Backbone as ProteinMPNN parsed JSONL, in Angstrom:
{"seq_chain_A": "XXXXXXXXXXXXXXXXXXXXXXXXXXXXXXXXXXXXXXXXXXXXXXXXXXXXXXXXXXXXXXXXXXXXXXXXXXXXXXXXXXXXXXXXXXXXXXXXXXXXXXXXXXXXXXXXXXXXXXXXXXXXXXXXXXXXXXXXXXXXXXXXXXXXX", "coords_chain_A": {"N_chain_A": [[62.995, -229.714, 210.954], [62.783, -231.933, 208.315], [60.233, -232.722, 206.244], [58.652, -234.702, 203.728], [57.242, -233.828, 200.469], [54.285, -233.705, 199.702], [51.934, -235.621, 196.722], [49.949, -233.251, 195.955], [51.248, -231.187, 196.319], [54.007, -231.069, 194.783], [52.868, -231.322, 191.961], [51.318, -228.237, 192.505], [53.968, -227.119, 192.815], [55.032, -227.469, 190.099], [53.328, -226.724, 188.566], [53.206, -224.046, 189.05], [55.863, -223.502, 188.613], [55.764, -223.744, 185.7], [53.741, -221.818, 184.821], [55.066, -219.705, 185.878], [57.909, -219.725, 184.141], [56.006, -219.516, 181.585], [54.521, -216.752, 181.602], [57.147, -215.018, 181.625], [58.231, -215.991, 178.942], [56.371, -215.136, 177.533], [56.248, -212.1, 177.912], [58.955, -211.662, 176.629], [58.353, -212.371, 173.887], [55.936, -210.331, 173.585], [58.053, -208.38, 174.13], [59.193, -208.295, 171.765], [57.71, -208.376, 169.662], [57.0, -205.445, 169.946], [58.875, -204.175, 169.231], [59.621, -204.884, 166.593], [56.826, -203.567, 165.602], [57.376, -200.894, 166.106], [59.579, -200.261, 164.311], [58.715, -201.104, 162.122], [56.716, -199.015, 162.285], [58.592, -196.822, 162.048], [59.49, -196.844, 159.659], [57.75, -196.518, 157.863], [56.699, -193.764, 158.478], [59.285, -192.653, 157.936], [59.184, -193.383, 155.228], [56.705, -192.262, 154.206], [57.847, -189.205, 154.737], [59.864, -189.17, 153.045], [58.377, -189.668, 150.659], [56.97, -186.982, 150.202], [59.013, -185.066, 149.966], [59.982, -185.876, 147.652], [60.12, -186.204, 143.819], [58.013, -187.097, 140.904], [59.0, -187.98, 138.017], [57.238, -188.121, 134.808], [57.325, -189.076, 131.489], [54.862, -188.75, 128.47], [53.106, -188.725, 124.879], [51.747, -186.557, 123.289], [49.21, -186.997, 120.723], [48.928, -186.627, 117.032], [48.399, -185.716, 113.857], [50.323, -186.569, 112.133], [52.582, -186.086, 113.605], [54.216, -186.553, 116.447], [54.0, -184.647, 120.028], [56.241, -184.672, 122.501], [55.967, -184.904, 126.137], [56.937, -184.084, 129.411], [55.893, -184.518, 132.909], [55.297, -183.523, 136.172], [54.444, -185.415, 138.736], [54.823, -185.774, 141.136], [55.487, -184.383, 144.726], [57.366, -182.563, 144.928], [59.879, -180.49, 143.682], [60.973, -181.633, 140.841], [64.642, -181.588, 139.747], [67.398, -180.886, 137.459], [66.357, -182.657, 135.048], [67.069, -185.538, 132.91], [66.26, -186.657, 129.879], [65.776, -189.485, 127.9], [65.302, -190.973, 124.919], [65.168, -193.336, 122.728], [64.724, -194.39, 119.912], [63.709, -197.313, 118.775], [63.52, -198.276, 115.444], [62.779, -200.948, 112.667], [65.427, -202.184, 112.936], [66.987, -200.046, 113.287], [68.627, -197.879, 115.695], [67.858, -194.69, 117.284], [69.245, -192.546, 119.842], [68.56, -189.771, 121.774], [69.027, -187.014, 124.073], [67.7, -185.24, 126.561], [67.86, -182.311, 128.103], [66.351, -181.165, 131.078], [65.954, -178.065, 133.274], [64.702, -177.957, 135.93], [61.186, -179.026, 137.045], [58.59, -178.052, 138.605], [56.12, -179.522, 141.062], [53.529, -181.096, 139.817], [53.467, -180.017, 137.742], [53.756, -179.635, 134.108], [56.024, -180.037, 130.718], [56.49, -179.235, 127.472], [59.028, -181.385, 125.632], [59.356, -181.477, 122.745], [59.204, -182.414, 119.293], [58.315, -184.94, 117.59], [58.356, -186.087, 114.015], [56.458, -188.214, 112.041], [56.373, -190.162, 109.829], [54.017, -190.807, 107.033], [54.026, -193.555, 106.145], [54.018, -196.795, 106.663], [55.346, -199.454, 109.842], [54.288, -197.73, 112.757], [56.918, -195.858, 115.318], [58.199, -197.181, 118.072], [59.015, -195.854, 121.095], [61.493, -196.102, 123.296], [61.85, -194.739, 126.975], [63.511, -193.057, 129.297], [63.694, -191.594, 131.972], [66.119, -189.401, 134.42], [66.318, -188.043, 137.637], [66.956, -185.112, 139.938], [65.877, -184.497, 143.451], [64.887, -182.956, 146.699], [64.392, -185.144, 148.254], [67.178, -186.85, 147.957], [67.29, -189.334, 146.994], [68.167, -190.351, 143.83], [65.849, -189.929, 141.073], [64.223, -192.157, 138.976], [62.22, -192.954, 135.754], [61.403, -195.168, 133.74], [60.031, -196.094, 130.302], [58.287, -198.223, 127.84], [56.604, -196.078, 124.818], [54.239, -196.283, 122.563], [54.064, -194.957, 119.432]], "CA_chain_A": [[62.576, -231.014, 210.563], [62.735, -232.273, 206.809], [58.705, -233.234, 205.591], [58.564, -235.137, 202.245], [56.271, -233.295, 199.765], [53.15, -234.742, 199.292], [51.848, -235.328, 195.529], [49.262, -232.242, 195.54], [52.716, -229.873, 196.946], [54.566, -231.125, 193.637], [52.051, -230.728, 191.178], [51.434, -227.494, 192.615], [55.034, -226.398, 192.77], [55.558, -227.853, 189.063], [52.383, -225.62, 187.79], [53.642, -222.846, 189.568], [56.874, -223.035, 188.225], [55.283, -223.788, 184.277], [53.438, -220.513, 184.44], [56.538, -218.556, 185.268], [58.325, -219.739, 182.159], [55.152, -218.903, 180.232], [55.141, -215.856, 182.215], [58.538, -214.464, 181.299], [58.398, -216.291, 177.694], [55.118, -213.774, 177.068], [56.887, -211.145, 178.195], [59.677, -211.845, 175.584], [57.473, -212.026, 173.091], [55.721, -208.734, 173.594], [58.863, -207.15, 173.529], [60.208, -208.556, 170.577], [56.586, -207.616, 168.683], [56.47, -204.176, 170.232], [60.025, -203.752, 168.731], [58.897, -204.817, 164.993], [55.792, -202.549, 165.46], [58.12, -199.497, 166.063], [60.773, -200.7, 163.708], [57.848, -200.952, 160.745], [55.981, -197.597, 162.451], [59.083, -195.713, 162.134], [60.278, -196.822, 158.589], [56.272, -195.947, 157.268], [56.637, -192.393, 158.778], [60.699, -192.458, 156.985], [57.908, -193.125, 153.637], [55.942, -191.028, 154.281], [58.56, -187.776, 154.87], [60.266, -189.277, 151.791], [57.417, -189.072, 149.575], [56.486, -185.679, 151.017], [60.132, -184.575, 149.392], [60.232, -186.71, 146.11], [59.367, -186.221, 142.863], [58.1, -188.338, 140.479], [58.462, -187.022, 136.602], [56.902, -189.276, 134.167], [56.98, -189.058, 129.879], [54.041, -189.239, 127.172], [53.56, -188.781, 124.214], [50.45, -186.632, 122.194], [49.14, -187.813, 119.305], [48.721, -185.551, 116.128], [48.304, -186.965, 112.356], [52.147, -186.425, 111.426], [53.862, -186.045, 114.739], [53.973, -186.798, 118.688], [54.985, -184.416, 120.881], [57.004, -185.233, 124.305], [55.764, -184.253, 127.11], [57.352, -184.213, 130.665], [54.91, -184.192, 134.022], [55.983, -184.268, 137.892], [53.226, -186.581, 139.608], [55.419, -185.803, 142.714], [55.08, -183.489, 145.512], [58.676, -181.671, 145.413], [60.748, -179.971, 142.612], [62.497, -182.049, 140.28], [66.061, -180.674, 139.029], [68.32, -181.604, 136.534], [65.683, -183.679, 134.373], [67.193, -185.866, 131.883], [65.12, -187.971, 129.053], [66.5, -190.11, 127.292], [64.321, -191.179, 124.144], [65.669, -194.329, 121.812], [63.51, -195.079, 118.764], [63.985, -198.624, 118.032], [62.873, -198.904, 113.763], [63.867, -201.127, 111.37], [67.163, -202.168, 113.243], [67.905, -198.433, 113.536], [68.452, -197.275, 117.189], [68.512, -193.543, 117.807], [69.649, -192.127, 121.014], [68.779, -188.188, 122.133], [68.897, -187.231, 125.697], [66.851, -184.005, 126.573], [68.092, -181.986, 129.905], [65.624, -179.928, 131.369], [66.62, -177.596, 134.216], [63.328, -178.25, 136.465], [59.803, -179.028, 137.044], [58.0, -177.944, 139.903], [54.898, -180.232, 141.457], [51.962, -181.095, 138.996], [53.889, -178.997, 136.198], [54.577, -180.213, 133.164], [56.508, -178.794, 130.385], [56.954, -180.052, 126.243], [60.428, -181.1, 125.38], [60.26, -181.286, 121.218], [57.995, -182.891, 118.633], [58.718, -186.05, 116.677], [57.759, -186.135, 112.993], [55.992, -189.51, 111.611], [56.082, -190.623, 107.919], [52.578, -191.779, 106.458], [53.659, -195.382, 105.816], [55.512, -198.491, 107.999], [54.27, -198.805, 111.46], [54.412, -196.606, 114.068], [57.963, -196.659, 115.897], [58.097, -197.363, 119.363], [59.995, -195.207, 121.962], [62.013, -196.38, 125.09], [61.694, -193.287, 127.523], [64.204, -193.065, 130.477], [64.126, -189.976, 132.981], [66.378, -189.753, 135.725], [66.081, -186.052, 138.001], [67.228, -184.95, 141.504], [64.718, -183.756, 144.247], [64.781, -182.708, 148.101], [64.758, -186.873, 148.89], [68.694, -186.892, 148.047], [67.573, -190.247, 146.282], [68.028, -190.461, 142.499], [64.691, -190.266, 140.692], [64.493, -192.813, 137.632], [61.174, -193.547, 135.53], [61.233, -195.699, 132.314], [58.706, -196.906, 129.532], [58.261, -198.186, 126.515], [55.919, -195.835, 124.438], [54.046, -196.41, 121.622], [53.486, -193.632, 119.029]], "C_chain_A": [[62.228, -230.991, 209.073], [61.367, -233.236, 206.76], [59.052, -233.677, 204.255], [57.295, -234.291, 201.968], [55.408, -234.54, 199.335], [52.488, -234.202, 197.289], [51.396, -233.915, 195.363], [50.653, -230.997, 195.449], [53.354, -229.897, 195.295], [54.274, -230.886, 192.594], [51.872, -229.111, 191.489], [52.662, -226.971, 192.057], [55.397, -226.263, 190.934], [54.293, -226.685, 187.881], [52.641, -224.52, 188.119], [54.964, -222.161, 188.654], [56.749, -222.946, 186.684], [54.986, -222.192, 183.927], [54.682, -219.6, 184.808], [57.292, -218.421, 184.463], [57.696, -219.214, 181.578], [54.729, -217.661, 180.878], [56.084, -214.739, 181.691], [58.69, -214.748, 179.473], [57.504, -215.471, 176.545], [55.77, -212.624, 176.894], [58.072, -210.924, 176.79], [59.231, -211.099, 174.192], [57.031, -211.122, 172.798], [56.808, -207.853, 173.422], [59.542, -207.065, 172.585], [58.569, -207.632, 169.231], [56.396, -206.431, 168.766], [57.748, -203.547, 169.239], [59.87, -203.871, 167.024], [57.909, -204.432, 164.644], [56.866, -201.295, 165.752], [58.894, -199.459, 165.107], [59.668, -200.051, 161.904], [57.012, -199.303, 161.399], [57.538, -196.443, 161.61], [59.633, -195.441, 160.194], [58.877, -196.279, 157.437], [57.01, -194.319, 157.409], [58.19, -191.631, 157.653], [59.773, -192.32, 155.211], [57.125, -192.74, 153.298], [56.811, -189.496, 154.033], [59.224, -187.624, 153.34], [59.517, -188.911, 150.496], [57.14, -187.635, 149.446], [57.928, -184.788, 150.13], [60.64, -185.145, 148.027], [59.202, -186.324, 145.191], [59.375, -186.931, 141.669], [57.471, -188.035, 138.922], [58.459, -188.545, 135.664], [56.914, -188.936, 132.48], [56.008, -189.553, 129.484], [54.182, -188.182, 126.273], [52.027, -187.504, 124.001], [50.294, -186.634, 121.434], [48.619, -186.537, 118.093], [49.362, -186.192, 114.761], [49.108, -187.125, 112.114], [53.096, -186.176, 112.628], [53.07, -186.414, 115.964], [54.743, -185.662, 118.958], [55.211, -184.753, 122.737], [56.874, -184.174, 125.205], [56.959, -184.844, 128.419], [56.366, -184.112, 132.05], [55.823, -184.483, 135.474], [54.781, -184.075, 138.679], [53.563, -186.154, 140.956], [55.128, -184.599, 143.254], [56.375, -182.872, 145.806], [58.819, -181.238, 144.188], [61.539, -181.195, 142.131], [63.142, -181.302, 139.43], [66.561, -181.345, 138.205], [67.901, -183.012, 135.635], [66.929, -184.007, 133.176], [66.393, -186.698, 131.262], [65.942, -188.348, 128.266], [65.575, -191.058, 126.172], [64.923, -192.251, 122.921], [64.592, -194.726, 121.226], [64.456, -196.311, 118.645], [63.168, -199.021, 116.625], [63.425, -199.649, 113.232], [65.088, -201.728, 111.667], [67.677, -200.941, 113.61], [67.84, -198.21, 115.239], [69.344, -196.321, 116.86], [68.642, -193.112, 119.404], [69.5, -190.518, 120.905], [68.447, -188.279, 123.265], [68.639, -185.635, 125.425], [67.2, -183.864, 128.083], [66.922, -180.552, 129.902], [66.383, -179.234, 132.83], [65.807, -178.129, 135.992], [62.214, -178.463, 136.499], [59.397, -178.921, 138.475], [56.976, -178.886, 139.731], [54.003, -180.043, 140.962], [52.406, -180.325, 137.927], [54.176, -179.784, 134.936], [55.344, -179.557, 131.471], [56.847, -179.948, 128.242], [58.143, -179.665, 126.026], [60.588, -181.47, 123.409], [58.581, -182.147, 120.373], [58.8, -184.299, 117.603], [57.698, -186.364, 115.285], [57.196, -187.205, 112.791], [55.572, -189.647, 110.09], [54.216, -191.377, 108.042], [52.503, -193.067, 106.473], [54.21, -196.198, 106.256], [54.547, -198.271, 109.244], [55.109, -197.971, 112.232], [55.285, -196.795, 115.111], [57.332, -196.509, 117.599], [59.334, -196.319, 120.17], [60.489, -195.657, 123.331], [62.595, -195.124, 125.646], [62.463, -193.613, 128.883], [64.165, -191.482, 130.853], [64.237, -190.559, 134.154], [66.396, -188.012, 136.084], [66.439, -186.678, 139.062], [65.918, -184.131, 141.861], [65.173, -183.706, 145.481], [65.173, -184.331, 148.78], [66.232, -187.336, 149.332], [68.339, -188.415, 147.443], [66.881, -190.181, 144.792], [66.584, -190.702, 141.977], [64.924, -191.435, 138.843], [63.089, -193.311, 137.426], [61.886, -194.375, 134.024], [60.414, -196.529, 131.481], [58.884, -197.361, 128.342], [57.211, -197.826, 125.634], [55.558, -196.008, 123.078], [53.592, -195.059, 121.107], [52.535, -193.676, 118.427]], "O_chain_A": [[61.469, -230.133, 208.622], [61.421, -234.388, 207.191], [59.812, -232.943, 203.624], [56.453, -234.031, 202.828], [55.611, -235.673, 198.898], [52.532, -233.098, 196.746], [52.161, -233.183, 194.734], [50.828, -230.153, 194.57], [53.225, -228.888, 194.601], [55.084, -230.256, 191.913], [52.372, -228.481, 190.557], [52.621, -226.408, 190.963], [55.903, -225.245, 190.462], [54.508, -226.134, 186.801], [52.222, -223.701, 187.301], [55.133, -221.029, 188.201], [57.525, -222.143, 186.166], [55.612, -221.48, 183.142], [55.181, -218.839, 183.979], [57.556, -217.34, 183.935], [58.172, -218.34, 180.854], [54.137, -217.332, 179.85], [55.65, -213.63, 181.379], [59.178, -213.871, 178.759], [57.699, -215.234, 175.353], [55.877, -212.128, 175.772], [57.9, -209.973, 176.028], [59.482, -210.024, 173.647], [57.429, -210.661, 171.728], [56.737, -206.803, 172.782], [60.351, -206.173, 172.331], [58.584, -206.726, 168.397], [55.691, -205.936, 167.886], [57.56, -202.53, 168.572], [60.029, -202.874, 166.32], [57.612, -204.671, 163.473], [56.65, -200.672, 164.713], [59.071, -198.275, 164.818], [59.822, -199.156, 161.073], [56.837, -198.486, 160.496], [57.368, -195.53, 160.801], [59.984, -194.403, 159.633], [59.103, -195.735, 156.356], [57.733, -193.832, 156.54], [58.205, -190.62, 156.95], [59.806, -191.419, 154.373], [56.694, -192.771, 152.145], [56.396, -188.722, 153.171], [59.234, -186.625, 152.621], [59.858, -188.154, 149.588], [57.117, -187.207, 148.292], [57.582, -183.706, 149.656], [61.678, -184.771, 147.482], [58.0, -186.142, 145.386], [60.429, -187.404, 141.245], [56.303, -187.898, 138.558], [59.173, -189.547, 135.7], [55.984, -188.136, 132.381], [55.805, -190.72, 129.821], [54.856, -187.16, 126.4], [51.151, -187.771, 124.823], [51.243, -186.217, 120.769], [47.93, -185.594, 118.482], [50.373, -186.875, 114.602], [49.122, -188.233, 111.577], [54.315, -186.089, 112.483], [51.891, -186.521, 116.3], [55.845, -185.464, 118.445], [54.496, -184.961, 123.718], [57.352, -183.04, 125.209], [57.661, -185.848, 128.298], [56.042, -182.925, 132.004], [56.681, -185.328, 135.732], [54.258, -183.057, 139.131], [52.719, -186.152, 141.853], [54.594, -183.726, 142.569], [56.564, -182.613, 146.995], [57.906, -181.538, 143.419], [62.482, -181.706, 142.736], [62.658, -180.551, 138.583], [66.215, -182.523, 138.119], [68.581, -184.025, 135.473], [67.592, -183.125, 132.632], [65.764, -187.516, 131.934], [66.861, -187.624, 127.883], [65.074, -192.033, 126.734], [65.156, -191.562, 121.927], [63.644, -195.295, 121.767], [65.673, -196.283, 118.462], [62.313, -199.907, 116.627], [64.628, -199.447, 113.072], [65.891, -201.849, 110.741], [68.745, -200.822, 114.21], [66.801, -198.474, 115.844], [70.514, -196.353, 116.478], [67.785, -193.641, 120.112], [70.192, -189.928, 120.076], [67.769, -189.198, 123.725], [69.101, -184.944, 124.517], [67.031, -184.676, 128.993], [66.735, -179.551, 129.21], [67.285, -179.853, 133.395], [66.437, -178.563, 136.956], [61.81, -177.833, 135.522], [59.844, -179.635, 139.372], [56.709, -179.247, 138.584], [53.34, -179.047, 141.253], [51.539, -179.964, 137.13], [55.021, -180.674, 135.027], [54.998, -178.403, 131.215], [57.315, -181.075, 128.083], [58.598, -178.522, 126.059], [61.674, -181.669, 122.864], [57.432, -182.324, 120.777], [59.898, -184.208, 117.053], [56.544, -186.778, 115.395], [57.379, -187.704, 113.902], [54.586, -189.245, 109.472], [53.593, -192.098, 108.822], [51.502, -193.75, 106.687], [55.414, -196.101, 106.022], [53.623, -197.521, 109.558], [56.306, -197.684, 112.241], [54.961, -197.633, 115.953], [56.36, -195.92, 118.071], [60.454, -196.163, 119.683], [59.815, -195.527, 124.353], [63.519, -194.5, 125.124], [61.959, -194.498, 129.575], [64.508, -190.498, 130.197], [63.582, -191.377, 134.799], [66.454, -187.062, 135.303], [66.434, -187.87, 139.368], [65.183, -183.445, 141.15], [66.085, -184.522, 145.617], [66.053, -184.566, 149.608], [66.577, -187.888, 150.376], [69.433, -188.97, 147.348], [65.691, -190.039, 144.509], [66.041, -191.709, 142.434], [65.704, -191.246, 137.91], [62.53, -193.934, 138.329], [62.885, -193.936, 133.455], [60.083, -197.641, 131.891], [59.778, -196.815, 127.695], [56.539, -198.806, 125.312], [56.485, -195.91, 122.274], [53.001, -194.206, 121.769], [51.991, -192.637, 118.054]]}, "name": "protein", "num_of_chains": 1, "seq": "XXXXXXXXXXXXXXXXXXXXXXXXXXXXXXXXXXXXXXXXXXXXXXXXXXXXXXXXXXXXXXXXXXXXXXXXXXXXXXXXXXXXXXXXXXXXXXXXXXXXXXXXXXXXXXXXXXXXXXXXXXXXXXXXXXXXXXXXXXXXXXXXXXXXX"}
């Protein structure tokens, strides 16, 4: 025998069936957020191991009445290899270009690559400092500045 549903039955059935959408639509949810919490956990820990194998060589300068000399440092926690610097005075219109290869720097080392003379009178040139090196990471290291002398 076929009963018509009475209002309370329908309401019921219709709240019943609401929370199973929101239910299942939760569910979703959670697994889409659990998936961009692992996604960002795993690519931290990838920047973490990375750092852990990179090194990170930086140029200055020290100061002395008639010259600078160029230093090299590695900030980083691996070996860098095959340093190059690359040192362009911009004076005057003049741009020089010298590129300085070092072989290595181990972690927290740092090592002087030359001395730069300075005349008494004009101002004080400026240096644009590029170093690129390899390390353990397998990705290219590159710093660059523009130092004043």
């Amino acid at each position: 025998m076929i009963t018509a549903w009475s209002r309370p039955d329908v309401v019921n059935a219709i709240i019943a069936g609401t929370a199973l959408v929101l239910s299942v639509l939760g569910l979703v949810l959670q697994h889409r957020l659990q998936q961009r919490t692992d996604a960002r956990d795993a690519a931290r820990r990838d920047d973490e191991l990375r750092a852990q194998r990179s090194a990170k060589v930086v140029a200055y300068f020290e100061v002395r009445p008639s010259a600078r000399d160029v230093f090299i440092r590695n900030d980083g926690s691996s070996v860098a290899r095959n340093i190059k610097v690359q040192l362009t005075e911009a004076t005057q219109g003049k741009r020089d270009n010298e590129v300085i290869e070092w072989p290595s720097l181990g972690s927290g080392a740092s090592a002087k690559l030359r001395y730069i003379t300075i005349s008494g009178l004009g101002p004080r040139p400026e240096f644009h400092v590029a170093v690129g090196w390899d390390d353990d990471s397998g990705v290219p290291g590159l710093w660059e500045s523009t130092i004043p002398t």
